[in-house]
Backbone as JSON Lines, residues from 0, in Angstrom:
{"i":0,"aa":"M","n":[74.22,118.24,60.94],"ca":[73.3,117.19,61.32],"c":[71.94,117.53,60.7]}
{"i":1,"aa":"T","n":[71.27,116.54,60.18],"ca":[69.94,116.74,59.62],"c":[68.89,116.61,60.71]}
{"i":2,"aa":"L","n":[67.95,117.53,60.69],"ca":[66.82,117.51,61.6],"c":[65.57,117.42,60.74]}
{"i":3,"aa":"R","n":[64.8,116.36,60.94],"ca":[63.56,116.16,60.2],"c":[62.41,116.55,61.13]}
{"i":4,"aa":"I","n":[61.63,117.53,60.71],"ca":[60.55,118.08,61.54],"c":[59.22,117.73,60.9]}
{"i":5,"aa":"T","n":[58.33,117.11,61.67],"ca":[56.96,116.85,61.22],"c":[56.04,117.72,62.06]}
{"i":6,"aa":"D","n":[55.31,118.63,61.39],"ca":[54.44,119.52,62.16],"c":[53.13,118.82,62.51]}
{"i":7,"aa":"A","n":[52.27,119.49,63.23],"ca":[51.02,118.9,63.71],"c":[50.11,118.47,62.57]}
{"i":8,"aa":"D","n":[50.26,119.07,61.38],"ca":[49.44,118.71,60.22],"c":[50.07,117.62,59.36]}
{"i":9,"aa":"G","n":[51.23,117.12,59.77],"ca":[51.89,116.05,59.04],"c":[52.88,116.52,57.97]}
{"i":10,"aa":"R","n":[53.04,117.83,57.79],"ca":[54.02,118.34,56.83],"c":[55.42,118.07,57.38]}
{"i":11,"aa":"V","n":[56.31,117.66,56.49],"ca":[57.68,117.32,56.88],"c":[58.64,118.32,56.24]}
{"i":12,"aa":"R","n":[59.56,118.78,57.06],"ca":[60.61,119.7,56.59],"c":[61.94,119.15,57.1]}
{"i":13,"aa":"E","n":[63.0,119.42,56.34],"ca":[64.33,119.06,56.8],"c":[65.12,120.33,57.05]}
{"i":14,"aa":"S","n":[65.92,120.28,58.09],"ca":[66.71,121.42,58.52],"c":[68.14,120.94,58.74]}
{"i":15,"aa":"C","n":[69.08,121.84,58.63],"ca":[70.48,121.53,58.86],"c":[70.92,122.28,60.11]}
{"i":16,"aa":"V","n":[71.3,121.54,61.15],"ca":[71.62,122.15,62.44],"c":[72.99,121.73,62.95]}
{"i":17,"aa":"L","n":[73.55,122.56,63.79],"ca":[74.77,122.21,64.52],"c":[74.4,121.23,65.62]}
{"i":18,"aa":"L","n":[75.35,120.42,66.05],"ca":[75.1,119.41,67.07],"c":[75.96,119.66,68.3]}
{"i":19,"aa":"A","n":[75.31,119.61,69.48],"ca":[76.0,119.65,70.76],"c":[75.61,118.38,71.5]}
{"i":20,"aa":"A","n":[76.48,117.37,71.49],"ca":[76.13,116.05,72.02],"c":[76.98,115.62,73.21]}
{"i":21,"aa":"D","n":[77.92,116.44,73.63],"ca":[78.7,116.1,74.82],"c":[78.67,117.28,75.79]}
{"i":22,"aa":"D","n":[79.15,117.04,77.0],"ca":[79.07,118.08,78.04],"c":[79.74,119.38,77.62]}
{"i":23,"aa":"A","n":[80.9,119.3,77.01],"ca":[81.64,120.5,76.63],"c":[80.88,121.3,75.57]}
{"i":24,"aa":"D","n":[80.38,120.62,74.55],"ca":[79.64,121.31,73.48],"c":[78.32,121.87,74.0]}
{"i":25,"aa":"R","n":[77.65,121.12,74.88],"ca":[76.39,121.62,75.44],"c":[76.64,122.84,76.33]}
{"i":26,"aa":"A","n":[77.72,122.85,77.09],"ca":[78.04,123.99,77.95],"c":[78.38,125.22,77.11]}
{"i":27,"aa":"R","n":[79.03,125.03,76.0],"ca":[79.43,126.15,75.13],"c":[78.25,126.64,74.3]}
{"i":28,"aa":"G","n":[77.46,125.73,73.76],"ca":[76.29,126.1,72.98],"c":[76.58,127.17,71.94]}
{"i":29,"aa":"L","n":[75.79,128.22,71.95],"ca":[75.94,129.32,70.99],"c":[76.53,130.58,71.64]}
{"i":30,"aa":"M","n":[77.31,130.38,72.7],"ca":[77.96,131.52,73.36],"c":[78.89,132.23,72.38]}
{"i":31,"aa":"E","n":[78.88,133.54,72.45],"ca":[79.77,134.41,71.68],"c":[79.6,134.26,70.17]}
{"i":32,"aa":"V","n":[78.47,133.75,69.73],"ca":[78.2,133.56,68.3],"c":[77.34,134.72,67.8]}
{"i":33,"aa":"D","n":[77.74,135.31,66.68],"ca":[76.97,136.41,66.09],"c":[76.09,135.94,64.94]}
{"i":34,"aa":"S","n":[76.34,134.74,64.45],"ca":[75.61,134.2,63.31],"c":[75.62,132.67,63.4]}
{"i":35,"aa":"L","n":[74.59,132.05,62.86],"ca":[74.55,130.59,62.82],"c":[75.34,130.04,61.63]}
{"i":36,"aa":"G","n":[75.93,130.91,60.85],"ca":[76.81,130.48,59.77],"c":[76.14,129.62,58.73]}
{"i":37,"aa":"G","n":[74.88,129.88,58.44],"ca":[74.17,129.12,57.43],"c":[73.38,127.94,57.97]}
{"i":38,"aa":"Y","n":[73.59,127.6,59.23],"ca":[72.81,126.54,59.86],"c":[71.48,127.11,60.34]}
{"i":39,"aa":"D","n":[70.5,126.24,60.53],"ca":[69.18,126.68,60.97],"c":[69.06,126.76,62.48]}
{"i":40,"aa":"G","n":[70.0,126.19,63.22],"ca":[69.96,126.2,64.67],"c":[70.99,125.25,65.23]}
{"i":41,"aa":"M","n":[70.81,124.92,66.52],"ca":[71.68,123.95,67.19],"c":[70.8,122.99,67.98]}
{"i":42,"aa":"I","n":[71.09,121.69,67.82],"ca":[70.37,120.67,68.59],"c":[71.28,120.2,69.72]}
{"i":43,"aa":"F","n":[70.75,120.2,70.93],"ca":[71.44,119.71,72.11],"c":[70.88,118.32,72.4]}
{"i":44,"aa":"R","n":[71.73,117.29,72.29],"ca":[71.31,115.91,72.52],"c":[71.82,115.44,73.87]}
{"i":45,"aa":"F","n":[70.95,114.79,74.62],"ca":[71.31,114.23,75.91],"c":[71.17,112.71,75.85]}
{"i":46,"aa":"D","n":[71.96,111.99,76.65],"ca":[71.97,110.53,76.62],"c":[70.68,109.91,77.14]}
{"i":47,"aa":"G","n":[69.96,110.63,77.96],"ca":[68.71,110.15,78.53],"c":[67.87,111.33,78.94]}
{"i":48,"aa":"P","n":[66.64,111.08,79.37],"ca":[65.76,112.17,79.77],"c":[66.41,113.06,80.84]}
{"i":49,"aa":"T","n":[66.24,114.35,80.68],"ca":[66.83,115.33,81.59],"c":[65.84,116.47,81.83]}
{"i":50,"aa":"R","n":[66.11,117.23,82.84],"ca":[65.39,118.47,83.11],"c":[66.39,119.62,83.21]}
{"i":51,"aa":"S","n":[67.57,119.43,82.61],"ca":[68.6,120.47,82.61],"c":[68.02,121.77,82.09]}
{"i":52,"aa":"Q","n":[68.52,122.87,82.65],"ca":[68.05,124.18,82.24],"c":[69.13,124.89,81.43]}
{"i":53,"aa":"F","n":[68.71,125.85,80.64],"ca":[69.6,126.61,79.77],"c":[69.67,128.05,80.27]}
{"i":54,"aa":"Y","n":[70.8,128.71,80.0],"ca":[70.93,130.13,80.28],"c":[71.59,130.78,79.08]}
{"i":55,"aa":"M","n":[71.57,132.1,79.04],"ca":[72.04,132.83,77.88],"c":[73.29,133.67,78.17]}
{"i":56,"aa":"F","n":[74.09,133.26,79.15],"ca":[75.31,133.97,79.48],"c":[76.24,134.02,78.27]}
{"i":57,"aa":"D","n":[76.74,135.2,77.93],"ca":[77.64,135.42,76.79],"c":[77.03,134.98,75.46]}
{"i":58,"aa":"T","n":[75.71,134.89,75.4],"ca":[75.04,134.55,74.14],"c":[74.49,135.84,73.56]}
{"i":59,"aa":"R","n":[74.87,136.14,72.34],"ca":[74.56,137.43,71.74],"c":[73.24,137.44,70.98]}
{"i":60,"aa":"L","n":[72.83,136.29,70.47],"ca":[71.61,136.22,69.67],"c":[70.4,135.92,70.55]}
{"i":61,"aa":"P","n":[69.29,136.63,70.39],"ca":[68.07,136.2,71.07],"c":[67.61,134.89,70.43]}
{"i":62,"aa":"L","n":[67.28,133.92,71.26],"ca":[66.97,132.57,70.76],"c":[65.61,132.09,71.24]}
{"i":63,"aa":"S","n":[65.05,131.17,70.49],"ca":[63.9,130.38,70.93],"c":[64.41,128.96,71.1]}
{"i":64,"aa":"I","n":[63.86,128.26,72.09],"ca":[64.27,126.89,72.35],"c":[63.03,126.0,72.45]}
{"i":65,"aa":"A","n":[63.11,124.83,71.82],"ca":[62.03,123.83,71.89],"c":[62.62,122.54,72.43]}
{"i":66,"aa":"F","n":[61.86,121.87,73.27],"ca":[62.29,120.63,73.92],"c":[61.47,119.46,73.4]}
{"i":67,"aa":"F","n":[62.13,118.29,73.23],"ca":[61.49,117.1,72.67],"c":[61.82,115.88,73.52]}
{"i":68,"aa":"D","n":[60.85,114.98,73.7],"ca":[61.03,113.79,74.54],"c":[61.74,112.67,73.78]}
{"i":69,"aa":"T","n":[61.85,111.51,74.41],"ca":[62.59,110.39,73.83],"c":[61.98,109.89,72.52]}
{"i":70,"aa":"D","n":[60.7,110.14,72.29],"ca":[60.05,109.75,71.04],"c":[60.05,110.88,70.01]}
{"i":71,"aa":"G","n":[60.73,111.98,70.32],"ca":[60.8,113.11,69.4],"c":[59.59,114.02,69.47]}
{"i":72,"aa":"R","n":[58.71,113.79,70.44],"ca":[57.5,114.62,70.56],"c":[57.81,115.93,71.27]}
{"i":73,"aa":"F","n":[57.18,116.99,70.79],"ca":[57.32,118.33,71.36],"c":[56.88,118.32,72.82]}
{"i":74,"aa":"V","n":[57.68,118.89,73.7],"ca":[57.37,119.02,75.12],"c":[56.92,120.45,75.43]}
{"i":75,"aa":"S","n":[57.75,121.42,75.07],"ca":[57.44,122.83,75.31],"c":[58.48,123.69,74.6]}
{"i":76,"aa":"A","n":[58.25,125.0,74.63],"ca":[59.18,125.94,74.01],"c":[59.12,127.26,74.75]}
{"i":77,"aa":"T","n":[60.17,128.04,74.6],"ca":[60.19,129.38,75.19],"c":[61.19,130.25,74.44]}
{"i":78,"aa":"D","n":[61.06,131.55,74.6],"ca":[62.02,132.5,74.05],"c":[63.03,132.84,75.13]}
{"i":79,"aa":"M","n":[64.27,133.1,74.71],"ca":[65.34,133.42,75.65],"c":[66.06,134.69,75.18]}
{"i":80,"aa":"A","n":[66.24,135.63,76.09],"ca":[66.93,136.88,75.77],"c":[68.4,136.78,76.15]}
{"i":81,"aa":"P","n":[69.28,137.44,75.39],"ca":[70.69,137.46,75.76],"c":[70.86,138.01,77.17]}
{"i":82,"aa":"C","n":[71.85,137.5,77.87],"ca":[72.13,137.94,79.24],"c":[73.47,138.66,79.25]}
{"i":83,"aa":"T","n":[73.47,139.91,79.7],"ca":[74.69,140.72,79.71],"c":[75.33,140.77,81.09]}
{"i":84,"aa":"A","n":[74.87,139.94,82.01],"ca":[75.46,139.9,83.36],"c":[76.94,139.51,83.27]}
{"i":85,"aa":"T","n":[77.68,139.86,84.32],"ca":[79.11,139.55,84.33],"c":[79.42,138.14,84.8]}
{"i":86,"aa":"K","n":[78.42,137.44,85.36],"ca":[78.62,136.04,85.73],"c":[77.35,135.25,85.42]}
{"i":87,"aa":"A","n":[77.56,134.0,85.04],"ca":[76.46,133.14,84.59],"c":[75.38,132.98,85.65]}
{"i":88,"aa":"S","n":[75.76,132.96,86.9],"ca":[74.78,132.74,87.98],"c":[73.78,133.88,88.1]}
{"i":89,"aa":"D","n":[74.06,135.01,87.46],"ca":[73.13,136.15,87.48],"c":[72.15,136.13,86.3]}
{"i":90,"aa":"C","n":[72.26,135.14,85.44],"ca":[71.38,135.04,84.27],"c":[70.15,134.19,84.6]}
{"i":91,"aa":"P","n":[68.99,134.53,84.0],"ca":[67.82,133.67,84.18],"c":[68.05,132.31,83.52]}
{"i":92,"aa":"V","n":[67.34,131.3,84.02],"ca":[67.42,129.97,83.43],"c":[66.09,129.62,82.79]}
{"i":93,"aa":"Y","n":[66.17,128.77,81.77],"ca":[64.99,128.37,81.0],"c":[64.95,126.85,80.94]}
{"i":94,"aa":"G","n":[63.81,126.28,81.26],"ca":[63.68,124.84,81.24],"c":[62.43,124.39,80.52]}
{"i":95,"aa":"A","n":[62.3,123.09,80.38],"ca":[61.16,122.48,79.7],"c":[60.05,122.2,80.71]}
{"i":96,"aa":"D","n":[58.84,121.98,80.19],"ca":[57.69,121.64,81.03],"c":[57.71,120.19,81.49]}
{"i":97,"aa":"G","n":[58.66,119.41,81.01],"ca":[58.79,118.01,81.38],"c":[60.13,117.49,80.93]}
{"i":98,"aa":"P","n":[60.43,116.21,81.19],"ca":[61.7,115.64,80.76],"c":[61.85,115.68,79.23]}
{"i":99,"aa":"Y","n":[63.08,115.83,78.79],"ca":[63.37,115.89,77.35],"c":[64.72,115.26,77.1]}
{"i":100,"aa":"V","n":[65.0,114.94,75.83],"ca":[66.33,114.45,75.44],"c":[66.97,115.33,74.36]}
{"i":101,"aa":"D","n":[66.16,116.1,73.66],"ca":[66.66,117.0,72.63],"c":[66.12,118.4,72.87]}
{"i":102,"aa":"A","n":[67.0,119.39,72.71],"ca":[66.59,120.78,72.81],"c":[67.11,121.48,71.56]}
{"i":103,"aa":"L","n":[66.24,122.17,70.87],"ca":[66.59,122.85,69.63],"c":[66.58,124.35,69.86]}
{"i":104,"aa":"E","n":[67.72,124.99,69.62],"ca":[67.8,126.45,69.68],"c":[67.83,127.0,68.26]}
{"i":105,"aa":"V","n":[67.0,128.01,68.02],"ca":[66.96,128.72,66.75],"c":[66.91,130.22,67.05]}
{"i":106,"aa":"V","n":[67.17,131.04,66.04],"ca":[67.03,132.47,66.22],"c":[65.6,132.75,66.67]}
{"i":107,"aa":"Q","n":[65.46,133.65,67.63],"ca":[64.14,133.92,68.22],"c":[63.09,134.17,67.14]}
{"i":108,"aa":"G","n":[61.96,133.5,67.29],"ca":[60.87,133.59,66.32],"c":[60.95,132.53,65.24]}
{"i":109,"aa":"G","n":[62.0,131.72,65.24],"ca":[62.21,130.75,64.18],"c":[61.5,129.42,64.31]}
{"i":110,"aa":"L","n":[60.88,129.15,65.45],"ca":[60.22,127.85,65.61],"c":[58.96,127.74,64.75]}
{"i":111,"aa":"G","n":[58.14,128.77,64.74],"ca":[56.88,128.75,64.0],"c":[57.04,128.45,62.52]}
{"i":112,"aa":"P","n":[57.95,129.13,61.83],"ca":[58.14,128.84,60.41],"c":[58.53,127.4,60.11]}
{"i":113,"aa":"W","n":[59.14,126.71,61.08],"ca":[59.52,125.3,60.9],"c":[58.39,124.37,61.32]}
{"i":114,"aa":"G","n":[57.29,124.92,61.8],"ca":[56.17,124.07,62.21],"c":[56.37,123.44,63.57]}
{"i":115,"aa":"I","n":[57.25,124.02,64.37],"ca":[57.54,123.46,65.68],"c":[56.6,124.06,66.72]}
{"i":116,"aa":"G","n":[55.89,123.18,67.39],"ca":[54.93,123.57,68.42],"c":[54.14,122.34,68.82]}
{"i":117,"aa":"G","n":[53.02,122.55,69.49],"ca":[52.2,121.43,69.92],"c":[51.88,120.48,68.79]}
{"i":118,"aa":"G","n":[52.1,119.2,69.02],"ca":[51.82,118.17,68.01],"c":[52.95,117.89,67.05]}
{"i":119,"aa":"S","n":[54.04,118.65,67.12],"ca":[55.16,118.41,66.21],"c":[56.09,117.35,66.79]}
{"i":120,"aa":"R","n":[56.91,116.8,65.89],"ca":[57.91,115.77,66.26],"c":[59.18,116.05,65.48]}
{"i":121,"aa":"I","n":[60.29,115.54,66.02],"ca":[61.55,115.64,65.29],"c":[62.24,114.28,65.25]}
{"i":122,"aa":"E","n":[63.08,114.13,64.24],"ca":[64.01,113.01,64.12],"c":[65.37,113.63,63.84]}
{"i":123,"aa":"V","n":[66.38,113.17,64.53],"ca":[67.73,113.72,64.38],"c":[68.63,112.64,63.82]}
{"i":124,"aa":"G","n":[69.41,113.0,62.8],"ca":[70.39,112.05,62.28],"c":[70.7,112.27,60.83]}
{"i":125,"aa":"G","n":[71.87,111.88,60.45],"ca":[72.28,111.97,59.06],"c":[73.0,113.27,58.76]}
{"i":126,"aa":"T","n":[73.68,113.24,57.65],"ca":[74.43,114.39,57.18],"c":[73.5,115.33,56.45]}
{"i":127,"aa":"C","n":[73.72,116.62,56.6],"ca":[72.89,117.61,55.91],"c":[73.0,117.41,54.41]}
{"i":128,"aa":"S","n":[71.86,117.56,53.75],"ca":[71.84,117.4,52.3],"c":[72.24,118.68,51.58]}
{"i":129,"aa":"R","n":[72.47,119.71,52.33],"ca":[72.93,120.96,51.75],"c":[74.08,121.48,52.57]}
{"i":130,"aa":"S","n":[74.9,122.3,51.98],"ca":[76.0,122.92,52.73],"c":[75.49,124.2,53.35]}
{"i":131,"aa":"P","n":[75.68,124.36,54.65],"ca":[75.25,125.6,55.29],"c":[76.07,126.77,54.83]}
């Protein structure tokens, strides 16, 4: 899936991301993944505004997550550490500062290089122009 990112200064970048658009894919996310396999991250799409929280149970990579509203505007972001607990309920949860419809996970520290932060926007759609 192509992700078009416009930073606060108006610079536009395109990224190639994995898509999690249904309950099963969103629940699985990047669990048990050691590499993004050439993709820049994973976008979690929701059908409408949500305040769902994320956890890092069985997730091996430290990740950063950014949340975007229905207009693609940046809501908030945070870093997430892998959770080695034996059950998901023992892992910390991470949420947005407000309702969102898209959540982008990237390798921890990866949001800044893409220009993702206050004032940024995203558009999701289309086939990647490069092979990951």
